[in-house]
Amino acid sequence: MRKRLTDRFLATLKPPPKGRLEVTDDAGAGLVFRLSSDGACSWAVRYSIAGKQKRVTLGRYVQTDPKIGMTLASARKKAAEITASAKEGTDLPDKEARQRAEVEQAAKRPQTVESLLRGYVDAYCKQSQRKWLETERMFENHVYPVIGRLPLSDLRRADIVALLDHLQNDKGFTAQVNRVRSNLIAAFNWAIEREYLDANPAAAVKRRKIEKPRNRTLSDAEIVAIWNAADKLPYPSGPFLKTLILSGQRRDEVRCMTWDEIRHAALAGCRDGQNPANGQAWVIPGERNKSKRDHIVPVSGLFDSLLADLPRLSDAPTAPVFTSNGQKPYAGTRRLKEIIDRESGVTGWVFHDIRRTVRTNLAILGVSKEVAERVLNHATPSLEGTYNTHEYWPEKCDALRRWADRLAMMLEDGAGNVVPLHSVSSV
């Protein structure tokens, strides 16, 4: 139907029994009034662009309030603009839709350094990094307070340099400075891929030569002193530290050990020659260790005795071995280090030095490099890892047994007798 539309005429129209009634405005410009069977009224425009017929909906019809819809006059005006632009080769509705999308996208884009880094942590780190929480805390503690509010459009290389200067000179950090730099480079590269940034302002910032490679190895006397200090501490702190010494594994791998990771060696898939292996095994899953592959640690002798004496605060299979409440892993390593330093008299060491000490002692005991590296779960060359699938179970058992025997001798020499692994009480 075609008719010169007026508000009076539109008020007389009754909804069709079903479907939709359409009336084309005889005033031209392709304006169409649409009335649905449910009484809904709306405007549409028919137009032609590049020989192609198109239709676009303008909005609902209202007689007087343009805030909630389009009046007849405003609909005619918009229809005239669309058809005039189409004659000039411009698809006005399509152009406006793109502009709206750009505005919406811009509103979602991070505007400050902090909003960008928080987006990076949520969208990438939490999905891809095993220790994403460390990255989040690093940004919160060291980056946000200094440059977090800085608009991305104002971020320059000098801002990154000033941040690192602040951490190095004012805060006295060393290794942490380069870790902040590395994490910022990774975050800004992520932002470039998503066109939040055109260039990486941290890419040309040089790594600072303020870190000295650690080569601290604990002497026999220091190991004995640390062990004896740990022997005086209750569960979970004392046994946690002893497990670090006995196993040579990484701090967080030990700290977050769960009871279901301790299983019979045969059930862990270990084989001694052609027969299933005996004894206990600690299976550190790939998602919880640096190599990202399951790592099997023999559990025997002193290590087995220590685990057997530990209290179990929860019956859940995945309950932490070292815990204060049966739910969350032990988290008192900083306080523990302070106590051990004071009680043992050994200073200038970190937990990772224990791992280096174990590796050094394996060499002293004549354990081959190939076996020692597998005991510590160090990465192997790609071809070696692909073609050599030997589990080294008996060799790893022998290596850790030798280390436990040497530790027992060190304790006997240092204390007059072998320090017993007595039961410990819960705290």
GROMACS .gro file of C-alpha atoms in nm:
model
  427
    1MET     CA    1   0.000   0.000   0.000
    2ARG     CA    2   0.119   0.351  -0.084
    3LYS     CA    3  -0.022   0.661   0.082
    4ARG     CA    4   0.076   1.006   0.191
    5LEU     CA    5   0.139   0.933   0.557
    6THR     CA    6   0.004   1.150   0.838
    7ASP     CA    7  -0.011   1.088   1.210
    8ARG     CA    8  -0.394   1.093   1.193
    9PHE     CA    9  -0.393   0.823   0.926
   10LEU     CA   10  -0.143   0.609   1.114
   11ALA     CA   11  -0.360   0.630   1.425
   12THR     CA   12  -0.652   0.477   1.231
   13LEU     CA   13  -0.457   0.168   1.122
   14LYS     CA   14  -0.545  -0.158   1.295
   15PRO     CA   15  -0.295  -0.445   1.338
   16PRO     CA   16  -0.343  -0.726   1.085
   17PRO     CA   17  -0.464  -1.065   1.216
   18LYS     CA   18  -0.120  -1.205   1.146
   19GLY     CA   19   0.202  -1.103   0.983
   20ARG     CA   20   0.278  -0.738   0.920
   21LEU     CA   21   0.112  -0.450   0.737
   22GLU     CA   22   0.345  -0.222   0.537
   23VAL     CA   23   0.254   0.123   0.403
   24THR     CA   24   0.499   0.312   0.178
   25ASP     CA   25   0.510   0.686   0.224
   26ASP     CA   26   0.392   0.850  -0.099
   27ALA     CA   27   0.616   1.147  -0.016
   28GLY     CA   28   0.909   0.952  -0.158
   29ALA     CA   29   1.256   0.862  -0.022
   30GLY     CA   30   1.156   0.497   0.024
   31LEU     CA   31   1.012   0.539   0.375
   32VAL     CA   32   0.797   0.247   0.490
   33PHE     CA   33   0.565   0.228   0.793
   34ARG     CA   34   0.531  -0.123   0.940
   35LEU     CA   35   0.255  -0.243   1.174
   36SER     CA   36   0.283  -0.594   1.320
   37SER     CA   37   0.000  -0.816   1.441
   38ASP     CA   38   0.110  -0.751   1.801
   39GLY     CA   39   0.064  -0.376   1.752
   40ALA     CA   40   0.434  -0.288   1.721
   41CYS     CA   41   0.498   0.008   1.488
   42SER     CA   42   0.832   0.080   1.321
   43TRP     CA   43   1.002   0.261   1.032
   44ALA     CA   44   1.214   0.118   0.753
   45VAL     CA   45   1.379   0.256   0.440
   46ARG     CA   46   1.418   0.090   0.102
   47TYR     CA   47   1.708   0.219  -0.107
   48SER     CA   48   1.938   0.116  -0.388
   49ILE     CA   49   2.318   0.125  -0.374
   50ALA     CA   50   2.544   0.012  -0.659
   51GLY     CA   51   2.248  -0.155  -0.827
   52LYS     CA   52   2.159  -0.357  -0.516
   53GLN     CA   53   1.828  -0.318  -0.334
   54LYS     CA   54   1.861  -0.284   0.043
   55ARG     CA   55   1.636  -0.225   0.341
   56VAL     CA   56   1.722  -0.092   0.684
   57THR     CA   57   1.510  -0.050   0.998
   58LEU     CA   58   1.517   0.300   1.148
   59GLY     CA   59   1.338   0.245   1.478
   60ARG     CA   60   0.997   0.243   1.643
   61TYR     CA   61   0.724   0.495   1.555
   62VAL     CA   62   0.617   0.756   1.810
   63GLN     CA   63   0.396   1.059   1.760
   64THR     CA   64   0.558   1.306   1.997
   65ASP     CA   65   0.853   1.178   2.206
   66PRO     CA   66   1.173   1.146   1.998
   67LYS     CA   67   1.360   1.013   2.302
   68ILE     CA   68   1.193   0.674   2.270
   69GLY     CA   69   1.145   0.650   1.892
   70MET     CA   70   1.111   0.837   1.563
   71THR     CA   71   0.832   1.071   1.467
   72LEU     CA   72   0.699   1.084   1.112
   73ALA     CA   73   0.898   1.401   1.044
   74SER     CA   74   1.229   1.260   1.175
   75ALA     CA   75   1.176   0.933   0.986
   76ARG     CA   76   1.118   1.125   0.658
   77LYS     CA   77   1.432   1.331   0.719
   78LYS     CA   78   1.645   1.023   0.786
   79ALA     CA   79   1.504   0.841   0.483
   80ALA     CA   80   1.588   1.140   0.263
   81GLU     CA   81   1.948   1.142   0.395
   82ILE     CA   82   1.989   0.770   0.323
   83THR     CA   83   1.855   0.784  -0.032
   84ALA     CA   84   2.054   1.099  -0.112
   85SER     CA   85   2.377   0.937   0.014
   86ALA     CA   86   2.301   0.620  -0.183
   87LYS     CA   87   2.272   0.823  -0.505
   88GLU     CA   88   2.621   0.959  -0.433
   89GLY     CA   89   2.755   0.604  -0.379
   90THR     CA   90   2.765   0.603   0.003
   91ASP     CA   91   2.579   0.341   0.205
   92LEU     CA   92   2.491   0.562   0.501
   93PRO     CA   93   2.342   0.292   0.731
   94ASP     CA   94   2.647   0.071   0.673
   95LYS     CA   95   2.883   0.362   0.741
   96GLU     CA   96   2.702   0.454   1.062
   97ALA     CA   97   2.705   0.090   1.177
   98ARG     CA   98   3.082   0.077   1.132
   99GLN     CA   99   3.123   0.401   1.323
  100ARG     CA  100   2.914   0.270   1.612
  101ALA     CA  101   3.120  -0.049   1.621
  102GLU     CA  102   3.440   0.153   1.632
  103VAL     CA  103   3.309   0.363   1.920
  104GLU     CA  104   3.201   0.052   2.111
  105GLN     CA  105   3.536  -0.114   2.050
  106ALA     CA  106   3.721   0.198   2.162
  107ALA     CA  107   3.518   0.201   2.483
  108LYS     CA  108   3.631  -0.156   2.554
  109ARG     CA  109   3.996  -0.084   2.485
  110PRO     CA  110   4.220  -0.040   2.788
  111GLN     CA  111   4.291   0.326   2.846
  112THR     CA  112   4.565   0.306   3.110
  113VAL     CA  113   4.869   0.093   3.177
  114GLU     CA  114   4.696  -0.075   3.469
  115SER     CA  115   4.381  -0.163   3.272
  116LEU     CA  116   4.594  -0.311   2.995
  117LEU     CA  117   4.805  -0.521   3.231
  118ARG     CA  118   4.500  -0.644   3.421
  119GLY     CA  119   4.347  -0.749   3.089
  120TYR     CA  120   4.671  -0.927   2.998
  121VAL     CA  121   4.672  -1.120   3.326
  122ASP     CA  122   4.304  -1.220   3.293
  123ALA     CA  123   4.304  -1.307   2.924
  124TYR     CA  124   4.649  -1.459   2.885
  125CYS     CA  125   4.843  -1.528   3.205
  126LYS     CA  126   4.564  -1.709   3.388
  127GLN     CA  127   4.515  -1.934   3.085
  128SER     CA  128   4.877  -1.996   2.990
  129GLN     CA  129   5.104  -1.946   3.292
  130ARG     CA  130   5.141  -2.193   3.576
  131LYS     CA  131   5.257  -1.913   3.807
  132TRP     CA  132   5.030  -1.636   3.680
  133LEU     CA  133   4.968  -1.521   4.036
  134GLU     CA  134   5.333  -1.416   4.063
  135THR     CA  135   5.294  -1.202   3.751
  136GLU     CA  136   4.978  -1.043   3.891
  137ARG     CA  137   5.145  -0.964   4.223
  138MET     CA  138   5.452  -0.824   4.048
  139PHE     CA  139   5.237  -0.577   3.856
  140GLU     CA  140   5.036  -0.485   4.165
  141ASN     CA  141   5.339  -0.433   4.388
  142HIS     CA  142   5.586  -0.272   4.148
  143VAL     CA  143   5.414  -0.136   3.836
  144TYR     CA  144   5.066  -0.007   3.918
  145PRO     CA  145   5.180   0.226   4.199
  146VAL     CA  146   5.429   0.396   3.964
  147ILE     CA  147   5.283   0.401   3.611
  148GLY     CA  148   4.946   0.227   3.650
  149ARG     CA  149   4.739   0.543   3.596
  150LEU     CA  150   4.940   0.658   3.296
  151PRO     CA  151   4.726   0.671   2.978
  152LEU     CA  152   4.845   0.425   2.715
  153SER     CA  153   4.860   0.706   2.463
  154ASP     CA  154   5.119   0.881   2.683
  155LEU     CA  155   5.331   0.575   2.764
  156ARG     CA  156   5.690   0.614   2.646
  157ARG     CA  157   6.018   0.422   2.676
  158ALA     CA  158   6.137   0.680   2.929
  159ASP     CA  159   5.851   0.581   3.160
  160ILE     CA  160   5.970   0.220   3.161
  161VAL     CA  161   6.329   0.326   3.225
  162ALA     CA  162   6.216   0.551   3.512
  163LEU     CA  163   6.018   0.262   3.662
  164LEU     CA  164   6.319   0.029   3.650
  165ASP     CA  165   6.544   0.304   3.793
  166HIS     CA  166   6.299   0.341   4.081
  167LEU     CA  167   6.297  -0.033   4.152
  168GLN     CA  168   6.676  -0.058   4.132
  169ASN     CA  169   6.789   0.263   4.301
  170ASP     CA  170   6.506   0.346   4.540
  171LYS     CA  171   6.384  -0.003   4.626
  172GLY     CA  172   6.719  -0.176   4.603
  173PHE     CA  173   6.592  -0.465   4.390
  174THR     CA  174   6.821  -0.670   4.168
  175ALA     CA  175   6.675  -0.977   3.996
  176GLN     CA  176   6.322  -0.838   4.033
  177VAL     CA  177   6.408  -0.542   3.811
  178ASN     CA  178   6.475  -0.757   3.506
  179ARG     CA  179   6.172  -0.974   3.580
  180VAL     CA  180   5.951  -0.665   3.573
  181ARG     CA  181   6.109  -0.565   3.242
  182SER     CA  182   6.054  -0.910   3.089
  183ASN     CA  183   5.691  -0.925   3.199
  184LEU     CA  184   5.621  -0.576   3.063
  185ILE     CA  185   5.774  -0.668   2.726
  186ALA     CA  186   5.553  -0.979   2.710
  187ALA     CA  187   5.241  -0.784   2.810
  188PHE     CA  188   5.301  -0.508   2.556
  189ASN     CA  189   5.365  -0.763   2.279
  190TRP     CA  190   5.030  -0.917   2.366
  191ALA     CA  191   4.876  -0.568   2.343
  192ILE     CA  192   5.030  -0.506   2.000
  193GLU     CA  193   4.869  -0.824   1.864
  194ARG     CA  194   4.532  -0.685   1.972
  195GLU     CA  195   4.609  -0.337   1.838
  196TYR     CA  196   4.594  -0.178   2.181
  197LEU     CA  197   4.944  -0.045   2.113
  198ASP     CA  198   5.125   0.036   1.790
  199ALA     CA  199   5.472  -0.032   1.930
  200ASN     CA  200   5.627  -0.188   2.238
  201PRO     CA  201   5.772   0.091   2.457
  202ALA     CA  202   5.976  -0.162   2.659
  203ALA     CA  203   6.126  -0.351   2.364
  204ALA     CA  204   6.437  -0.133   2.337
  205VAL     CA  205   6.494  -0.112   2.713
  206LYS     CA  206   6.809  -0.311   2.783
  207ARG     CA  207   6.835  -0.583   3.040
  208ARG     CA  208   7.024  -0.459   3.345
  209LYS     CA  209   7.351  -0.621   3.445
  210ILE     CA  210   7.274  -0.628   3.814
  211GLU     CA  211   7.215  -0.999   3.865
  212LYS     CA  212   7.499  -1.226   3.961
  213PRO     CA  213   7.444  -1.593   3.877
  214ARG     CA  214   7.405  -1.780   4.205
  215ASN     CA  215   7.662  -2.049   4.271
  216ARG     CA  216   7.601  -2.090   4.644
  217THR     CA  217   7.640  -2.451   4.748
  218LEU     CA  218   7.584  -2.541   5.111
  219SER     CA  219   7.871  -2.715   5.285
  220ASP     CA  220   7.824  -3.040   5.476
  221ALA     CA  221   7.833  -2.849   5.804
  222GLU     CA  222   7.571  -2.602   5.679
  223ILE     CA  223   7.341  -2.881   5.562
  224VAL     CA  224   7.372  -3.048   5.902
  225ALA     CA  225   7.300  -2.719   6.081
  226ILE     CA  226   6.992  -2.651   5.863
  227TRP     CA  227   6.865  -3.008   5.906
  228ASN     CA  228   6.907  -2.994   6.284
  229ALA     CA  229   6.726  -2.660   6.296
  230ALA     CA  230   6.443  -2.808   6.087
  231ASP     CA  231   6.434  -3.112   6.318
  232LYS     CA  232   6.330  -2.884   6.604
  233LEU     CA  233   6.039  -2.735   6.411
  234PRO     CA  234   5.688  -2.884   6.410
  235TYR     CA  235   5.481  -2.990   6.113
  236PRO     CA  236   5.449  -2.860   5.845
  237SER     CA  237   5.756  -2.633   5.841
  238GLY     CA  238   6.025  -2.875   5.961
  239PRO     CA  239   5.924  -3.175   5.746
  240PHE     CA  240   5.879  -2.943   5.445
  241LEU     CA  241   6.240  -2.827   5.468
  242LYS     CA  242   6.367  -3.183   5.520
  243THR     CA  243   6.179  -3.293   5.209
  244LEU     CA  244   6.353  -3.021   5.010
  245ILE     CA  245   6.687  -3.160   5.125
  246LEU     CA  246   6.602  -3.527   5.068
  247SER     CA  247   6.438  -3.492   4.726
  248GLY     CA  248   6.626  -3.205   4.562
  249GLN     CA  249   6.302  -3.087   4.400
  250ARG     CA  250   6.190  -2.727   4.355
  251ARG     CA  251   6.044  -2.537   4.649
  252ASP     CA  252   5.687  -2.500   4.516
  253GLU     CA  253   5.683  -2.857   4.384
  254VAL     CA  254   5.744  -2.974   4.742
  255ARG     CA  255   5.525  -2.711   4.903
  256CYS     CA  256   5.222  -2.801   4.689
  257MET     CA  257   5.268  -3.180   4.703
  258THR     CA  258   4.935  -3.364   4.744
  259TRP     CA  259   4.870  -3.705   4.893
  260ASP     CA  260   4.737  -3.850   4.567
  261GLU     CA  261   5.076  -3.779   4.407
  262ILE     CA  262   5.234  -4.037   4.642
  263ARG     CA  263   5.164  -4.384   4.507
  264HIS     CA  264   5.316  -4.729   4.461
  265ALA     CA  265   5.588  -4.715   4.199
  266ALA     CA  266   5.419  -4.981   3.984
  267LEU     CA  267   5.097  -4.778   3.981
  268ALA     CA  268   5.300  -4.475   3.878
  269GLY     CA  269   5.411  -4.665   3.567
  270CYS     CA  270   5.769  -4.722   3.684
  271ARG     CA  271   5.946  -5.039   3.573
  272ASP     CA  272   6.267  -5.194   3.698
  273GLY     CA  273   6.398  -5.366   3.388
  274GLN     CA  274   6.112  -5.577   3.257
  275ASN     CA  275   5.926  -5.595   3.589
  276PRO     CA  276   5.709  -5.340   3.769
  277ALA     CA  277   5.915  -5.140   4.015
  278ASN     CA  278   5.877  -5.173   4.390
  279GLY     CA  279   5.859  -4.898   4.649
  280GLN     CA  280   5.686  -4.564   4.660
  281ALA     CA  281   5.697  -4.290   4.398
  282TRP     CA  282   5.609  -3.923   4.402
  283VAL     CA  283   5.455  -3.822   4.069
  284ILE     CA  284   5.479  -3.447   4.012
  285PRO     CA  285   5.225  -3.374   3.733
  286GLY     CA  286   5.334  -3.178   3.429
  287GLU     CA  287   5.106  -2.886   3.506
  288ARG     CA  288   5.284  -2.843   3.839
  289ASN     CA  289   5.648  -2.854   3.738
  290LYS     CA  290   5.876  -2.645   3.520
  291SER     CA  291   5.938  -2.913   3.258
  292LYS     CA  292   5.562  -2.945   3.192
  293ARG     CA  293   5.585  -3.325   3.188
  294ASP     CA  294   5.513  -3.577   3.463
  295HIS     CA  295   5.820  -3.625   3.681
  296ILE     CA  296   5.858  -3.933   3.901
  297VAL     CA  297   6.068  -3.907   4.217
  298PRO     CA  298   6.164  -4.222   4.411
  299VAL     CA  299   6.042  -4.230   4.772
  300SER     CA  300   6.246  -4.461   4.992
  301GLY     CA  301   6.462  -4.473   5.300
  302LEU     CA  302   6.469  -4.149   5.498
  303PHE     CA  303   6.223  -3.983   5.259
  304ASP     CA  304   5.973  -4.268   5.296
  305SER     CA  305   6.008  -4.263   5.677
  306LEU     CA  306   5.951  -3.889   5.689
  307LEU     CA  307   5.630  -3.907   5.482
  308ALA     CA  308   5.502  -4.202   5.683
  309ASP     CA  309   5.524  -3.999   6.005
  310LEU     CA  310   5.336  -3.695   5.874
  311PRO     CA  311   4.985  -3.620   6.002
  312ARG     CA  312   4.707  -3.612   5.745
  313LEU     CA  313   4.472  -3.324   5.813
  314SER     CA  314   4.219  -3.414   5.542
  315ASP     CA  315   4.086  -3.735   5.388
  316ALA     CA  316   4.052  -3.571   5.046
  317PRO     CA  317   4.281  -3.744   4.792
  318THR     CA  318   4.409  -3.409   4.666
  319ALA     CA  319   4.475  -3.269   5.014
  320PRO     CA  320   4.817  -3.102   5.051
  321VAL     CA  321   5.088  -3.300   5.226
  322PHE     CA  322   5.224  -2.985   5.388
  323THR     CA  323   4.936  -2.776   5.519
  324SER     CA  324   4.808  -2.598   5.826
  325ASN     CA  325   4.437  -2.646   5.762
  326GLY     CA  326   4.410  -2.952   5.537
  327GLN     CA  327   4.300  -2.741   5.242
  328LYS     CA  328   4.570  -2.499   5.129
  329PRO     CA  329   4.941  -2.573   5.083
  330TYR     CA  330   5.187  -2.450   5.343
  331ALA     CA  331   5.261  -2.081   5.284
  332GLY     CA  332   5.509  -1.985   5.557
  333THR     CA  333   5.834  -2.017   5.365
  334ARG     CA  334   5.947  -1.659   5.428
  335ARG     CA  335   5.902  -1.690   5.803
  336LEU     CA  336   6.058  -2.036   5.794
  337LYS     CA  337   6.372  -1.900   5.627
  338GLU     CA  338   6.408  -1.635   5.899
  339ILE     CA  339   6.375  -1.896   6.173
  340ILE     CA  340   6.622  -2.138   6.011
  341ASP     CA  341   6.876  -1.860   5.960
  342ARG     CA  342   6.853  -1.769   6.326
  343GLU     CA  343   6.853  -2.123   6.466
  344SER     CA  344   7.116  -2.273   6.232
  345GLY     CA  345   7.348  -1.976   6.207
  346VAL     CA  346   7.362  -2.030   5.828
  347THR     CA  347   7.294  -1.714   5.628
  348GLY     CA  348   7.332  -1.589   5.272
  349TRP     CA  349   7.143  -1.878   5.119
  350VAL     CA  350   6.806  -1.930   4.952
  351PHE     CA  351   6.588  -2.239   4.921
  352HIS     CA  352   6.703  -2.301   4.563
  353ASP     CA  353   7.060  -2.340   4.692
  354ILE     CA  354   6.948  -2.668   4.849
  355ARG     CA  355   6.868  -2.799   4.503
  356ARG     CA  356   7.212  -2.694   4.378
  357THR     CA  357   7.367  -2.862   4.682
  358VAL     CA  358   7.188  -3.190   4.610
  359ARG     CA  359   7.306  -3.177   4.248
  360THR     CA  360   7.664  -3.115   4.363
  361ASN     CA  361   7.651  -3.406   4.605
  362LEU     CA  362   7.520  -3.638   4.335
  363ALA     CA  363   7.829  -3.551   4.133
  364ILE     CA  364   8.050  -3.615   4.438
  365LEU     CA  365   7.885  -3.956   4.475
  366GLY     CA  366   7.968  -4.047   4.115
  367VAL     CA  367   7.614  -4.023   3.980
  368SER     CA  368   7.631  -3.963   3.606
  369LYS     CA  369   7.524  -3.626   3.470
  370GLU     CA  370   7.249  -3.795   3.269
  371VAL     CA  371   7.095  -3.953   3.580
  372ALA     CA  372   7.150  -3.651   3.807
  373GLU     CA  373   6.977  -3.419   3.560
  374ARG     CA  374   6.679  -3.653   3.549
  375VAL     CA  375   6.661  -3.673   3.927
  376LEU     CA  376   6.627  -3.293   3.932
  377ASN     CA  377   6.395  -3.293   3.628
  378HIS     CA  378   6.611  -3.058   3.424
  379ALA     CA  379   6.516  -3.014   3.059
  380THR     CA  380   6.677  -3.253   2.812
  381PRO     CA  381   6.767  -3.165   2.451
  382SER     CA  382   6.469  -3.210   2.220
  383LEU     CA  383   6.611  -3.505   2.025
  384GLU     CA  384   6.729  -3.672   2.345
  385GLY     CA  385   6.385  -3.635   2.498
  386THR     CA  386   6.219  -3.767   2.183
  387TYR     CA  387   6.429  -4.075   2.120
  388ASN     CA  388   6.547  -4.175   2.468
  389THR     CA  389   6.236  -4.289   2.654
  390HIS     CA  390   6.418  -4.484   2.925
  391GLU     CA  391   6.260  -4.403   3.260
  392TYR     CA  392   6.584  -4.422   3.463
  393TRP     CA  393   6.382  -4.548   3.757
  394PRO     CA  394   6.647  -4.782   3.907
  395GLU     CA  395   6.920  -4.525   3.840
  396LYS     CA  396   6.721  -4.246   4.009
  397CYS     CA  397   6.644  -4.474   4.304
  398ASP     CA  398   7.013  -4.552   4.343
  399ALA     CA  399   7.112  -4.185   4.312
  400LEU     CA  400   6.872  -4.062   4.582
  401ARG     CA  401   6.961  -4.360   4.805
  402ARG     CA  402   7.328  -4.263   4.781
  403TRP     CA  403   7.242  -3.905   4.868
  404ALA     CA  404   7.030  -4.014   5.168
  405ASP     CA  405   7.315  -4.237   5.289
  406ARG     CA  406   7.564  -3.952   5.256
  407LEU     CA  407   7.325  -3.718   5.439
  408ALA     CA  408   7.294  -3.972   5.721
  409MET     CA  409   7.672  -3.991   5.748
  410MET     CA  410   7.697  -3.611   5.753
  411LEU     CA  411   7.442  -3.597   6.034
  412GLU     CA  412   7.623  -3.870   6.227
  413ASP     CA  413   7.956  -3.691   6.193
  414GLY     CA  414   7.800  -3.359   6.284
  415ALA     CA  415   7.592  -3.467   6.582
  416GLY     CA  416   7.751  -3.782   6.719
  417ASN     CA  417   7.473  -4.005   6.591
  418VAL     CA  418   7.223  -4.016   6.309
  419VAL     CA  419   6.943  -3.770   6.371
  420PRO     CA  420   6.620  -3.973   6.397
  421LEU     CA  421   6.319  -3.881   6.185
  422HIS     CA  422   6.081  -3.879   6.480
  423SER     CA  423   5.708  -3.819   6.455
  424VAL     CA  424   5.607  -3.456   6.446
  425SER     CA  425   5.300  -3.296   6.593
  426SER     CA  426   5.058  -3.074   6.411
  427VAL     CA  427   5.059  -2.701   6.474
   0.00000   0.00000   0.00000
